[in-house]
Short mmCIF file of C-alpha atoms and ligand atoms in Angstrom, two decimals:
data_model
loop_
_atom_site.label_atom_id
_atom_site.label_comp_id
_atom_site.label_asym_id
_atom_site.label_seq_id
_atom_site.Cartn_x
_atom_site.Cartn_y
_atom_site.Cartn_z
CA UNK A 1 -11.64 33.03 22.05
CA UNK A 2 -10.70 31.03 18.95
CA UNK A 3 -12.55 27.75 18.45
CA UNK A 4 -10.84 24.39 18.08
CA UNK A 5 -10.23 24.53 14.37
CA UNK A 6 -9.33 28.18 13.93
CA UNK A 7 -5.63 27.74 14.48
CA UNK A 8 -3.31 24.86 13.81
CA UNK A 9 0.40 24.28 14.15
CA UNK A 10 1.64 20.99 12.68
CA UNK A 11 5.11 19.83 13.65
CA UNK A 12 6.44 16.92 11.61
CA UNK A 13 9.40 15.36 13.41
CA UNK A 14 11.40 13.34 10.87
CA UNK A 15 10.44 15.79 8.14
CA UNK A 16 13.26 14.87 5.77
CA UNK A 17 12.34 11.16 5.77
CA UNK A 18 10.50 9.17 3.17
CA UNK A 19 7.18 8.86 4.99
CA UNK A 20 6.99 12.62 5.53
CA UNK A 21 7.84 13.41 1.92
CA UNK A 22 5.68 10.78 0.26
CA UNK A 23 2.66 10.74 2.54
CA UNK A 24 2.39 13.37 5.27
CA UNK A 25 3.07 16.61 3.37
CA UNK A 26 1.04 15.53 0.31
CA UNK A 27 -1.87 14.66 2.63
CA UNK A 28 -1.61 18.03 4.39
CA UNK A 29 -1.56 19.75 1.00
CA UNK A 30 -4.62 17.75 -0.15
CA UNK A 31 -6.51 18.86 2.99
CA UNK A 32 -5.33 22.43 2.47
CA UNK A 33 -6.60 22.43 -1.14
CA UNK A 34 -10.02 21.26 0.06
CA UNK A 35 -10.13 23.97 2.76
CA UNK A 36 -10.09 21.47 5.60
CA UNK A 37 -7.24 23.27 7.35
CA UNK A 38 -7.73 26.53 9.23
CA UNK A 39 -6.53 29.75 7.63
CA UNK A 40 -4.25 30.32 10.59
CA UNK A 41 -1.95 27.45 9.88
CA UNK A 42 1.75 26.85 10.31
CA UNK A 43 3.65 23.70 9.40
CA UNK A 44 7.11 23.03 10.76
CA UNK A 45 9.43 20.29 9.60
CA UNK A 46 12.00 19.16 12.17
CA UNK A 47 14.79 16.67 11.41
CA UNK A 48 18.53 16.11 11.65
CA UNK A 49 19.47 17.13 8.09
CA UNK A 50 20.67 20.72 7.72
CA UNK A 51 18.23 22.39 5.35
CA UNK A 52 17.13 25.93 4.65
CA UNK A 53 13.41 26.68 4.40
CA UNK A 54 13.85 26.92 0.65
CA UNK A 55 15.57 23.57 0.31
CA UNK A 56 12.94 21.98 2.53
CA UNK A 57 10.11 23.45 0.45
CA UNK A 58 11.62 22.26 -2.78
CA UNK A 59 11.97 18.74 -1.33
CA UNK A 60 8.36 18.49 -0.32
CA UNK A 61 7.09 20.04 -3.55
CA UNK A 62 8.24 16.97 -5.50
CA UNK A 63 5.38 14.91 -4.09
CA UNK A 64 2.56 17.48 -3.93
CA UNK A 65 -0.14 16.87 -6.51
CA UNK A 66 -2.95 18.98 -7.93
CA UNK A 67 -5.63 16.28 -7.61
CA UNK A 68 -7.94 18.63 -5.76
CA UNK A 69 -6.96 21.85 -7.52
CA UNK A 70 -6.93 21.18 -11.22
CA UNK A 71 -5.66 23.93 -13.48
CA UNK A 72 -2.02 24.89 -13.60
CA UNK A 73 -2.46 28.46 -12.39
CA UNK A 74 -4.81 27.65 -9.48
CA UNK A 75 -2.62 24.79 -8.42
CA UNK A 76 0.56 26.87 -8.53
CA UNK A 77 -1.11 29.53 -6.39
CA UNK A 78 -2.28 26.98 -3.86
CA UNK A 79 1.16 25.44 -3.68
CA UNK A 80 2.75 28.79 -3.14
CA UNK A 81 0.48 29.79 -0.28
CA UNK A 82 0.83 26.32 1.25
CA UNK A 83 4.62 26.35 1.02
CA UNK A 84 4.72 29.85 2.55
CA UNK A 85 3.36 28.26 5.69
CA UNK A 86 6.02 25.54 5.76
CA UNK A 87 9.26 26.10 7.65
CA UNK A 88 12.13 23.93 8.74
CA UNK A 89 14.19 23.59 11.91
CA UNK A 90 17.12 21.21 12.10
CA UNK A 91 18.40 19.51 15.22
CA UNK A 92 19.42 16.27 16.87
CA UNK A 93 16.58 14.25 18.34
CA UNK A 94 18.28 13.89 21.73
CA UNK A 95 19.33 17.53 22.10
CA UNK A 96 17.53 19.85 24.51
CA UNK A 97 18.94 22.84 22.60
CA UNK A 98 17.39 21.64 19.37
CA UNK A 99 13.95 21.55 20.96
CA UNK A 100 14.55 25.00 22.43
CA UNK A 101 15.25 26.21 18.88
CA UNK A 102 12.01 24.58 17.82
CA UNK A 103 10.23 26.31 20.69
CA UNK A 104 11.60 29.73 19.67
CA UNK A 105 10.60 29.02 16.11
CA UNK A 106 7.03 28.14 17.07
CA UNK A 107 6.78 31.31 19.14
CA UNK A 108 7.70 33.26 16.05
CA UNK A 109 5.37 31.53 13.58
CA UNK A 110 2.40 30.24 15.51
CA UNK A 111 -0.50 32.65 15.06
CA UNK A 112 -1.42 32.73 18.78
CA UNK A 113 0.29 31.96 22.02
CA UNK A 114 -2.23 29.14 22.53
CA UNK A 115 -2.45 27.48 19.13
CA UNK A 116 -3.66 23.88 18.65
CA UNK A 117 -0.61 21.68 18.10
CA UNK A 118 -0.29 18.43 16.23
CA UNK A 119 3.01 16.55 16.52
CA UNK A 120 3.59 13.88 13.89
CA UNK A 121 6.47 11.59 14.91
CA UNK A 122 7.67 10.15 11.61
CA UNK A 123 10.86 8.80 13.15
CA UNK A 124 12.47 5.42 13.88
CA UNK A 125 11.35 3.63 17.05
CA UNK A 126 14.85 3.95 18.56
CA UNK A 127 14.50 7.73 19.01
CA UNK A 128 10.82 7.82 19.52
CA UNK A 129 10.62 8.10 23.31
CA UNK A 130 13.54 10.57 23.50
CA UNK A 131 11.69 12.87 21.15
CA UNK A 132 8.37 12.51 22.97
CA UNK A 133 10.08 13.35 26.27
CA UNK A 134 11.90 16.32 24.72
CA UNK A 135 8.56 17.63 23.43
CA UNK A 136 7.12 17.26 26.91
CA UNK A 137 10.14 18.88 28.62
CA UNK A 138 10.09 21.80 26.22
CA UNK A 139 6.57 22.56 27.47
CA UNK A 140 4.85 21.98 24.13
CA UNK A 141 2.04 19.81 25.49
CA UNK A 142 -1.09 21.43 26.87
CA UNK A 143 -2.87 19.58 29.66
CA UNK A 144 -6.30 18.15 29.03
CA UNK A 145 -8.22 17.75 25.81
CA UNK A 146 -9.94 21.11 25.58
CA UNK A 147 -8.87 23.77 23.12
CA UNK A 148 -6.08 24.60 22.60
CA UNK A 149 -5.17 20.97 22.28
CA UNK A 150 -1.95 19.04 21.69
CA UNK A 151 -2.09 15.71 19.89
CA UNK A 152 0.61 13.28 18.88
CA UNK A 153 0.51 10.92 15.93
CA UNK A 154 2.71 7.86 16.00
CA UNK A 155 3.36 5.20 13.42
CA UNK A 156 3.96 1.52 13.96
CA UNK A 157 5.98 -0.44 14.94
CA UNK A 158 4.49 0.00 18.41
CA UNK A 159 7.06 -2.21 20.15
CA UNK A 160 8.06 -5.68 19.07
CA UNK A 161 6.01 -7.82 21.43
CA UNK A 162 3.42 -7.39 24.16
CA UNK A 163 5.88 -6.29 26.86
CA UNK A 164 7.78 -3.76 24.79
CA UNK A 165 4.52 -2.38 23.45
CA UNK A 166 3.12 -2.00 27.00
CA UNK A 167 6.29 -0.22 28.03
CA UNK A 168 6.03 2.19 25.10
CA UNK A 169 2.39 2.90 25.91
CA UNK A 170 3.28 3.51 29.54
CA UNK A 171 6.29 5.77 28.83
CA UNK A 172 4.48 7.79 26.19
CA UNK A 173 1.52 8.31 28.51
CA UNK A 174 3.82 10.28 30.82
CA UNK A 175 3.95 12.94 28.10
CA UNK A 176 0.73 12.54 26.08
CA UNK A 177 -2.47 11.12 27.58
CA UNK A 178 -4.24 8.25 25.79
CA UNK A 179 -6.77 10.78 24.51
CA UNK A 180 -4.02 12.89 22.99
CA UNK A 181 -2.34 9.87 21.33
CA UNK A 182 -3.27 8.81 17.79
CA UNK A 183 -1.67 5.48 16.78
CA UNK A 184 -1.84 5.17 13.01
CA UNK A 185 -2.39 1.98 11.10
CA UNK A 186 -2.72 3.50 7.66
CA UNK A 187 -4.79 0.54 6.40
CA UNK A 188 -7.66 1.82 8.55
CA UNK A 189 -7.71 4.96 6.40
CA UNK A 190 -8.07 3.03 3.14
CA UNK A 191 -11.39 3.57 1.45
CA UNK A 192 -12.49 -0.07 1.22
CA UNK A 193 -11.47 -0.81 4.79
CA UNK A 194 -13.55 2.13 5.97
CA UNK A 195 -16.42 0.67 4.00
CA UNK A 196 -16.32 -2.65 5.88
CA UNK A 197 -18.60 -1.49 8.68
CA UNK A 198 -20.99 0.12 6.19
CA UNK A 199 -21.11 -3.04 4.12
CA UNK A 200 -21.78 -5.20 7.15
CA UNK A 201 -24.12 -3.00 9.12
CA UNK A 202 -25.92 -0.81 6.57
CA UNK A 203 -27.10 -3.72 4.39
CA UNK A 204 -29.84 -6.00 5.57
CA UNK A 205 -28.58 -9.08 3.75
CA UNK A 206 -25.17 -9.59 5.30
CA UNK A 207 -25.59 -9.53 9.07
CA UNK A 208 -27.94 -12.58 9.30
CA UNK A 209 -25.47 -14.57 7.19
CA UNK A 210 -22.36 -13.38 9.02
CA UNK A 211 -22.01 -16.41 11.28
CA UNK A 212 -20.52 -19.88 11.47
CA UNK A 213 -23.80 -21.35 10.20
CA UNK A 214 -23.28 -19.72 6.81
CA UNK A 215 -19.61 -18.81 6.51
CA UNK A 216 -17.14 -21.55 5.73
CA UNK A 217 -13.89 -19.59 5.86
CA UNK A 218 -12.43 -16.11 5.82
CA UNK A 219 -9.21 -15.34 3.96
CA UNK A 220 -7.25 -12.14 4.23
CA UNK A 221 -4.39 -11.94 1.76
CA UNK A 222 -1.74 -9.28 1.41
CA UNK A 223 0.90 -9.43 -1.31
CA UNK A 224 3.55 -7.12 -2.64
CA UNK A 225 5.65 -7.61 -5.74
CA UNK A 226 8.55 -5.62 -4.37
CA UNK A 227 11.17 -7.11 -2.10
CA UNK A 228 12.80 -4.99 0.61
CA UNK A 229 14.73 -3.00 -2.02
CA UNK A 230 17.29 -1.40 0.30
CA UNK A 231 14.84 -1.02 3.23
CA UNK A 232 16.33 -4.02 4.99
CA UNK A 233 17.72 -1.91 7.83
CA UNK A 234 14.19 -1.48 9.16
CA UNK A 235 12.54 -4.62 7.84
CA UNK A 236 15.14 -7.11 9.02
CA UNK A 237 14.56 -6.16 12.65
CA UNK A 238 10.83 -6.73 12.37
CA UNK A 239 9.90 -9.23 9.66
CA UNK A 240 6.55 -9.65 7.97
CA UNK A 241 4.56 -10.70 11.07
CA UNK A 242 5.47 -7.56 13.01
CA UNK A 243 5.48 -5.34 9.90
CA UNK A 244 2.16 -6.34 8.36
CA UNK A 245 0.29 -9.28 9.93
CA UNK A 246 0.10 -8.19 13.58
CA UNK A 247 -1.19 -4.77 12.59
CA UNK A 248 -2.71 -4.34 9.11
CA UNK A 249 -4.15 -7.86 8.81
CA UNK A 250 -5.38 -8.13 12.39
CA UNK A 251 -7.06 -4.76 12.04
CA UNK A 252 -8.88 -6.05 8.97
CA UNK A 253 -9.78 -9.25 10.80
CA UNK A 254 -11.21 -7.31 13.73
CA UNK A 255 -13.46 -5.24 11.44
CA UNK A 256 -14.65 -8.35 9.60
CA UNK A 257 -15.33 -10.33 12.76
CA UNK A 258 -16.43 -7.80 15.41
CA UNK A 259 -19.93 -7.73 16.85
CA UNK A 260 -22.19 -4.86 15.71
CA UNK A 261 -21.42 -1.70 17.69
CA UNK A 262 -24.40 -0.10 19.48
CA UNK A 263 -23.43 3.24 18.02
CA UNK A 264 -20.63 4.80 16.06
CA UNK A 265 -18.59 6.33 18.85
CA UNK A 266 -14.89 5.55 18.65
CA UNK A 267 -15.03 4.07 22.17
CA UNK A 268 -17.72 1.56 21.15
CA UNK A 269 -16.05 0.55 17.93
CA UNK A 270 -12.69 0.07 19.58
CA UNK A 271 -14.31 -1.89 22.41
CA UNK A 272 -15.89 -4.34 19.95
CA UNK A 273 -12.65 -4.68 17.98
CA UNK A 274 -10.74 -5.35 21.19
CA UNK A 275 -13.30 -7.96 22.25
CA UNK A 276 -12.93 -9.99 19.09
CA UNK A 277 -9.13 -9.76 19.21
CA UNK A 278 -9.25 -11.04 22.78
CA UNK A 279 -11.38 -13.96 21.60
CA UNK A 280 -8.79 -14.85 18.96
CA UNK A 281 -6.63 -17.79 19.99
CA UNK A 282 -2.86 -17.09 20.05
CA UNK A 283 -1.21 -18.58 16.96
CA UNK A 284 1.18 -21.52 17.39
CA UNK A 285 3.85 -23.02 15.13
CA UNK A 286 1.45 -25.73 13.96
CA UNK A 287 -0.71 -23.10 12.37
CA UNK A 288 1.99 -21.00 10.79
CA UNK A 289 4.09 -21.22 7.63
CA UNK A 290 7.09 -18.90 7.35
CA UNK A 291 9.02 -18.05 4.22
CA UNK A 292 11.90 -15.95 2.98
CA UNK A 293 12.31 -15.09 -0.70
CA UNK A 294 15.35 -16.20 -2.67
CA UNK A 295 16.45 -14.93 -6.07
CA UNK A 296 14.15 -15.23 -9.07
CA UNK A 297 14.44 -18.51 -10.98
CA UNK A 298 16.43 -18.75 -14.21
CA UNK A 299 14.48 -17.37 -17.14
CA UNK A 300 12.48 -14.91 -15.01
CA UNK A 301 13.49 -11.22 -14.78
CA UNK A 302 16.49 -11.12 -12.43
CA UNK A 303 15.84 -10.21 -8.78
CA UNK A 304 18.08 -10.71 -5.78
CA UNK A 305 17.07 -12.90 -2.89
CA UNK A 306 16.37 -11.30 0.49
CA UNK A 307 19.76 -12.03 2.04
CA UNK A 308 21.55 -10.77 -1.09
CA UNK A 309 20.16 -7.28 -0.49
CA UNK A 310 23.03 -5.15 0.77
CA UNK A 311 20.95 -3.84 3.68
CA UNK A 312 20.25 -7.38 4.96
CA UNK A 313 22.71 -9.60 6.91
CA UNK A 314 23.82 -12.69 4.94
CA UNK A 315 22.60 -15.06 7.63
CA UNK A 316 19.27 -13.36 8.30
CA UNK A 317 16.38 -15.63 9.34
CA UNK A 318 13.81 -12.85 9.06
CA UNK A 319 10.55 -13.92 7.42
CA UNK A 320 9.31 -12.09 4.36
CA UNK A 321 6.24 -14.34 4.09
CA UNK A 322 3.81 -15.71 6.68
CA UNK A 323 0.57 -17.66 6.41
CA UNK A 324 -1.38 -18.23 9.61
CA UNK A 325 -4.51 -20.11 10.52
CA UNK A 326 -6.46 -18.34 13.25
CA UNK A 327 -9.51 -19.29 15.29
CA UNK A 328 -11.91 -17.04 17.09
CA UNK A 329 -13.42 -18.62 20.17
CA UNK A 330 -16.83 -17.06 20.37
CA UNK A 331 -20.34 -18.24 19.42
CA UNK A 332 -20.37 -16.39 16.10
CA UNK A 333 -17.11 -17.82 14.77
CA UNK A 334 -16.49 -21.13 16.55
CA UNK A 335 -14.92 -23.50 14.01
CA UNK A 336 -14.55 -20.98 11.15
CA UNK A 337 -10.95 -20.80 9.91
CA UNK A 338 -9.53 -17.30 9.48
CA UNK A 339 -6.63 -17.62 7.07
CA UNK A 340 -4.15 -14.76 6.95
CA UNK A 341 -1.19 -14.52 4.59
CA UNK A 342 1.25 -11.77 3.75
CA UNK A 343 4.36 -11.73 1.65
CA UNK A 344 6.86 -9.58 -0.14
CA UNK A 345 8.37 -10.41 -3.54
CA UNK A 346 5.28 -12.33 -4.66
CA UNK A 347 3.66 -12.63 -8.06
CA UNK A 348 1.18 -9.79 -7.58
CA UNK A 349 0.27 -6.74 -5.50
CA UNK A 350 -3.02 -7.15 -3.75
CA UNK A 351 -4.90 -6.85 -0.49
CA UNK A 352 -8.08 -8.85 -0.49
CA UNK A 353 -10.68 -10.30 1.87
CA UNK A 354 -12.58 -13.41 0.80
CA UNK A 355 -15.63 -14.55 2.73
CA UNK A 356 -16.57 -18.00 1.53
CA UNK A 357 -20.02 -19.35 2.30
CA UNK A 358 -20.89 -22.99 2.94
CA UNK A 359 -21.92 -25.15 0.02
CA UNK A 360 -25.65 -25.42 -0.37
CA UNK A 361 -27.12 -28.64 0.96
CA UNK A 362 -30.17 -30.21 -0.67
CA UNK A 363 -30.11 -27.89 -3.63
CA UNK A 364 -32.94 -28.74 -5.99
CA UNK A 365 -30.69 -28.16 -9.00
CA UNK A 366 -27.85 -30.43 -8.11
CA UNK A 367 -27.19 -34.06 -8.36
CA UNK A 368 -24.13 -35.27 -6.48
CA UNK A 369 -21.78 -34.23 -9.30
CA UNK A 370 -23.33 -30.99 -10.39
CA UNK A 371 -23.50 -28.90 -7.25
CA UNK A 372 -23.20 -25.16 -7.83
CA UNK A 373 -20.12 -23.55 -6.39
CA UNK A 374 -20.38 -21.87 -3.03
CA UNK A 375 -21.08 -18.15 -2.81
CA UNK A 376 -18.17 -15.91 -2.08
CA UNK A 377 -17.89 -12.26 -1.15
CA UNK A 378 -14.64 -10.73 -2.34
CA UNK A 379 -13.61 -7.35 -0.98
CA UNK A 380 -10.58 -5.98 -2.82
CA UNK A 381 -8.82 -3.27 -0.88
CA UNK A 382 -6.15 -2.64 -3.50
CA UNK A 383 -4.93 -2.12 -6.16
CA UNK A 384 -8.34 -1.83 -7.90
CA UNK A 385 -10.91 -1.27 -5.20
CA UNK A 386 -13.88 -3.59 -5.73
CA UNK A 387 -16.60 -5.63 -4.07
CA UNK A 388 -17.72 -8.77 -5.84
CA UNK A 389 -20.27 -11.35 -4.86
CA UNK A 390 -19.98 -14.72 -6.53
CA UNK A 391 -23.34 -16.30 -7.35
CA UNK A 392 -24.51 -19.33 -9.26
CA UNK A 393 -26.44 -18.36 -12.35
CA UNK A 394 -28.27 -20.11 -15.17
CA UNK A 395 -26.32 -19.93 -18.39
CA UNK A 396 -28.63 -18.26 -20.93
CA UNK A 397 -30.04 -20.75 -23.39
CA UNK A 398 -32.43 -23.62 -23.72
CA UNK A 399 -30.68 -25.91 -21.29
CA UNK A 400 -30.34 -25.67 -17.53
CA UNK A 401 -26.58 -25.26 -17.23
CA UNK A 402 -25.27 -23.31 -14.29
CA UNK A 403 -22.09 -21.31 -13.84
CA UNK A 404 -20.68 -18.96 -11.27
CA UNK A 405 -20.59 -15.26 -12.09
CA UNK A 406 -19.74 -12.12 -10.11
CA UNK A 407 -22.03 -9.29 -9.11
CA UNK A 408 -19.30 -6.78 -9.55
CA UNK A 409 -18.85 -3.32 -8.00
CA UNK A 410 -15.68 -1.82 -9.41
CA UNK A 411 -14.96 1.50 -7.74
CA UNK A 412 -13.30 3.10 -10.76
CA UNK A 413 -16.41 2.73 -12.90
CA UNK A 414 -19.08 2.94 -10.19
CA UNK A 415 -17.88 6.19 -8.59
CA UNK A 416 -16.67 9.40 -10.15
CA UNK A 417 -15.29 10.68 -6.83
CA UNK A 418 -11.58 10.66 -6.15
CA UNK A 419 -10.42 8.05 -3.66
CA UNK A 420 -8.42 9.91 -1.04
CA UNK A 421 -5.08 8.64 0.15
CA UNK A 422 -5.42 6.96 3.55
CA UNK A 423 -3.26 9.64 5.18
CA UNK A 424 -5.64 12.40 4.13
CA UNK A 425 -8.51 10.82 6.00
CA UNK A 426 -6.44 9.95 9.01
CA UNK A 427 -4.86 13.40 9.36
CA UNK A 428 -8.26 15.05 9.07
CA UNK A 429 -9.54 12.79 11.83
CA UNK A 430 -6.62 13.74 14.08
CA UNK A 431 -7.36 17.41 13.51
CA UNK A 432 -11.03 16.84 14.26
CA UNK A 433 -10.24 14.68 17.30
CA UNK A 434 -12.04 11.63 15.88
CA UNK A 435 -10.44 8.40 17.07
CA UNK A 436 -12.33 5.46 15.60
CA UNK A 437 -9.70 4.86 12.90
CA UNK A 438 -6.82 4.78 15.39
CA UNK A 439 -5.55 1.96 17.56
CA UNK A 440 -6.39 2.17 21.25
CA UNK A 441 -3.95 0.81 23.83
CA UNK A 442 -6.23 -2.10 24.79
CA UNK A 443 -6.66 -3.11 21.19
CA UNK A 444 -2.93 -2.94 20.66
CA UNK A 445 -2.30 -5.20 23.65
CA UNK A 446 -4.90 -7.72 22.44
CA UNK A 447 -3.35 -7.80 18.95
CA UNK A 448 0.13 -8.41 20.39
CA UNK A 449 -1.19 -11.27 22.54
CA UNK A 450 -2.15 -13.19 19.41
CA UNK A 451 1.38 -13.24 18.00
CA UNK A 452 3.76 -12.63 20.93
CA UNK A 453 4.14 -16.29 22.06
CA UNK A 454 4.89 -17.57 18.55
CA UNK A 455 7.23 -14.66 17.81
CA UNK A 456 9.21 -15.58 20.93
CA UNK A 457 9.33 -19.23 19.82
CA UNK A 458 10.59 -18.18 16.37
CA UNK A 459 13.24 -15.84 17.79
CA UNK A 460 14.46 -18.16 20.55
CA UNK A 461 14.67 -21.23 18.33
CA UNK A 462 16.11 -19.41 15.32
CA UNK A 463 13.40 -20.94 13.18
CA UNK A 464 14.51 -21.11 9.55
CA UNK A 465 11.92 -19.81 7.08
CA UNK A 466 11.14 -21.81 3.94
CA UNK A 467 12.67 -20.46 0.74
CA UNK A 468 10.39 -19.29 -2.07
CA UNK A 469 11.46 -17.77 -5.39
CA UNK A 470 11.06 -14.04 -6.00
CA UNK A 471 7.87 -13.50 -8.01
CA UNK A 472 6.20 -16.77 -6.94
CA UNK A 473 3.05 -17.34 -4.85
CA UNK A 474 5.07 -18.12 -1.70
CA UNK A 475 6.06 -21.43 -0.10
CA UNK A 476 4.02 -24.41 -1.29
CA UNK A 477 3.57 -25.46 2.37
CA UNK A 478 1.07 -22.60 2.79
CA UNK A 479 -1.27 -24.65 0.59
CA UNK A 480 -1.13 -27.51 3.11
CA UNK A 481 -2.16 -25.12 5.86
CA UNK A 482 -5.25 -24.18 3.90
CA UNK A 483 -6.05 -27.84 3.23
CA UNK A 484 -5.74 -28.52 6.96
CA UNK A 485 -8.34 -25.80 7.51
CA UNK A 486 -10.62 -27.57 5.03
CA UNK A 487 -10.27 -24.86 2.42
CA UNK A 488 -7.89 -23.65 -0.29
CA UNK A 489 -6.30 -20.29 -0.96
CA UNK A 490 -8.26 -18.50 -3.64
CA UNK A 491 -6.62 -15.98 -5.93
C1 BG6 B 1 3.80 -0.54 5.67
C2 BG6 B 1 4.84 -1.63 5.75
O1 BG6 B 1 3.11 -0.47 6.88
O2 BG6 B 1 2.89 -0.84 4.62
C3 BG6 B 1 5.54 -1.82 4.41
O3 BG6 B 1 5.80 -1.26 6.72
C4 BG6 B 1 4.54 -2.01 3.30
O4 BG6 B 1 6.42 -2.92 4.48
C5 BG6 B 1 3.50 -0.89 3.34
O5 BG6 B 1 5.23 -1.98 2.07
C6 BG6 B 1 2.41 -1.12 2.31
O6 BG6 B 1 1.51 -0.05 2.32
P1 BG6 B 1 0.55 0.19 1.08
O7 BG6 B 1 -0.33 1.30 1.53
O8 BG6 B 1 1.43 0.53 -0.08
O9 BG6 B 1 -0.17 -1.10 0.87
#
């Protein structure tokens, strides 16, 4: 009897799409190059476009890289043997015949009649349940979790509010059990995000300070320089809160704010994350600033405004920027503002967490005017991964001047190892059945509860977002929100 990892059949539904080309196949290739995939491997792309195996292979080759197999000859050999295992089946997502074709194809290429199967659904939410049901009806899903297993990977958006998300969870569970379902939030696969628990719980200094007594505020900022750039068809239906804040930023918040897990099992970690999300007060309009970018100002490089994009309706009220002030009602965080902000078409690309500590009272060095600045822990997720701790230091010299300086861990100089793409880590975890980096259904429900009421208010009242120029820092009103929280946004 073959063991769990001896055989693997990966079926990527939506194989001709952008996500599959840019992320999924390159991640599979990276795992293949590092010998993380079993020798008995078959990869099948399934999508609506009519493609031959050859055309499909040449499409995916564009994005494969030799990061893990340097040397032209070795890399070319690896690519060839990898691509030999890749095949393509075309068909409509709602057609039973298409899935029968897929079934026949798998019978031909899968190494055993009972091969482990991983289905990656890289498809729009509108066809998502049809495809899951078709997979179930075609008899692709093994019962139970033992080998051979079937697992499904799904990408957000998981619904558009609490009810639609619950419905999706419920309908999908008729085909794949919760154990077989892997909901991806690719931020959880990013190196620095994975380090959050290590930083908090493998260092003696942080945990005693990680409370309201010492922490003044927590900021989580996400910024992109690009606008929607022709992706409005998807984005306009969702907006920045559903696209980024409700998932990526709340996931970061839950890792920053959760209680220590008793052990590292996925169940325990997810339970603690869910607990802190449940303790987070739903956001209301008072604590939210919404924006939509307009064209770049005169003199700046020209960029269209959001509604000028040809994939966006002229009268769209969809938000491309949101800043929110959140509160967590539990003893550790009572009264500490958690400031979240996310925006497209801003002045920089960054994802950053800033933990600001209270000012020091009764400091022997300070008169009323000369108090040292407060300590701050800055965790930069991207683009240049780093952890910095801002301290007050004596300026060298004969006097007693003080300045703030950073203890600075820059990943690119501190580590020689390659930083894997988030999808590499996440796909490996799916194959190994490890679920701590995936979103459980309870956690998903708790995250939706924080934003569902305000999203309904925005939609029902056609709330108009504030304009901000392309390439700026977002609406000025977001500054007022920070002032209200007794803090200021830090860059
Ligand atoms: C996706 C969002 O989840 O994350 C996109 O849908 C966003 O709107 C993307 O651009 C950003 O991902 P990354 O890994 O480039 O920060």
